[in-house]
Amino acid sequence: MTLTTRFAPSPTGYLHVGGARTALYSWLYAKKNGGDFILRIEDTDLERSTQESVDAIMDGMNWLNLEWTHGPYFQTQRFDRYKEVIEQLLASGNAYRCYCTAEEVEAMREEAKAKGEIEKYNGLWRDRTDYPADKPYVIRFKNPLDGDVVIKDMVKGDITISNEQLDDLIIARSDGTPTYNLTVVVDDWDMKVTHVVRGDDHISNTPKQINILAALGADIPQYAHIPMILGDDGKRLSKRHGAVSVMQYRDDGYLPEALLNYLVRLGWSHGDQEIFSREEMIELFDLKDCNRAPSGFNTDKLIWVNQHYMKTLAPEYVAEHLAWHMADQNITTDNGPSLSEIVKVQADRVKTLKEMAQISRYFYQDFTEFDAKAAKKHLRPVAKEALLLVKAKLAEVTDWQAENLHKIIDATAEELNVGMGKVGMPLRVAVTGAGNSPALDLTLALLTKDKVLARIDLALAFIAEREAQA
Ligand code: GLU
């Protein structure tokens, strides 16, 4: 039998980091074991499910490169099958019609509560057959009355729940539509899911699902319930904490490798190793090594991981992602250095690709203004001489390479008998518009001769204007 895992999101919003981590763990476990990974869209809540969310979830999965082997399946396309299984449960005596109104059920719960008993439906219609005509009914599962259900959870260990605690849960509403616990069971059964990896917010559903599977004579999958992700305030991670959508992390300038690496470590560890390539994750990941306690989201650590990948992945690859941000910031890049060159000089200077794009604009576009502070400090009349001399020397360069440019800056400083900074800083502000840039020789090399000379002229004009005003 092929090991099969699934990711089963409800399309009621974007793919958030919690969902992405669940998907990642399911995917890794399947990959590691040469198994299949199913994507199943649980869209039975027609009011809250949207096509937009389906697209957003798939975009997130694609961006993270978590490819599925089967699907996407849509639960709304499987209603006939759910009906069939409900009929099967009715016919085998494992389900029954219940004619109680919501108010009656509520009253039962109240009564149980008053007596200090477990609040649940009291089984009024469990064995009745005196069905009233023309009255709406729901269908309930006949949960075993005694005995225990044991969840052999791969993360949390054995969890035992007494059947006394469990309700005869509704499996079909009065309009005939199936409920969540029924659809999940039918799907996990039909899709031959061997390992259910999901958030531990579902743990209370698991004993119910195990009972239904048992009543159907289906194999019970292995379960792995993953603890929640908490925000920095210790509360469950949500929108309040800022970015939680996977695609927002792309927009904010993170590499998919960084988010994946961050997520794999958020709830799982292998010694004190922090950096895992995809191949390593697949090789080393195991559900049984997942943490039992919730994990706290830590943006600083994500930034650290992102910086690691910007610096160590092939510049040509990082450049593909940088290209997205350049386009996002309306920077046309065909008229300038290749983006992989930008990655080489900027990767260790920024936290994100968004920032990398922001600070690389001057390589592709002329700026209309100098950074006020930098200009005030470095484009002063005293800088004129250095700029004129360095420009004259640069104009002579035939082999426009960092090494040669470096020599020219040195020679200029020497000739004027000033420190390197007295030449370098005005030149840097002249060609980049600001006081910060990668090493000046590399920056000049990437900018090309024409641009550098033209920008020095603009800086000289700026100084002249300043002199005129003084
Ligand atoms: N559709 C459920 C959710 O989005 C997941 C169900 C499951 O994994 O069993 O939370």
Coordinates of C-alpha atoms and ligand atoms in Angstrom, one line a residue, residues 6-12 16 22 40-43 75 180 184 188 196-199 201-202 205 209 223, ligand 1:
R6 CA -3.2 14.9 2.3
F7 CA -3.6 18.6 2.8
A8 CA -7.3 19.5 3.1
P9 CA -7.8 23.2 3.4
S10 CA -11.2 24.9 3.5
P11 CA -11.1 27.6 0.9
T12 CA -12.3 30.4 3.2
H16 CA -1.7 31.1 6.0
T22 CA 0.7 21.5 7.9
R40 CA -8.2 18.2 -1.2
I41 CA -10.3 21.3 -1.2
E42 CA -12.9 21.1 1.6
D43 CA -15.4 23.5 0.1
Q75 CA -15.7 18.0 -1.9
Y180 CA -17.5 18.0 8.0
V184 CA -13.5 13.9 5.8
D188 CA -9.8 9.8 3.8
V196 CA -3.6 12.3 8.5
V197 CA -1.4 15.3 9.4
R198 CA -3.3 18.3 10.6
G199 CA -3.5 21.0 13.2
D201 CA -7.4 22.1 16.7
H202 CA -8.9 19.1 15.0
N205 CA -12.9 15.5 15.8
Q209 CA -13.9 10.1 12.7
Y223 CA -2.8 10.6 12.9
Ligands
GLU1 N1 -10.7 21.4 6.2 C1 -10.1 21.4 7.5 C2 -9.5 22.8 7.8 O1 -9.3 23.5 6.9 C3 -9.0 20.4 7.7 C4 -9.6 19.0 7.8 C5 -8.5 17.9 8.1 O2 -7.3 18.2 7.9 O3 -9.0 16.9 8.4 O4 -9.2 23.1 8.9

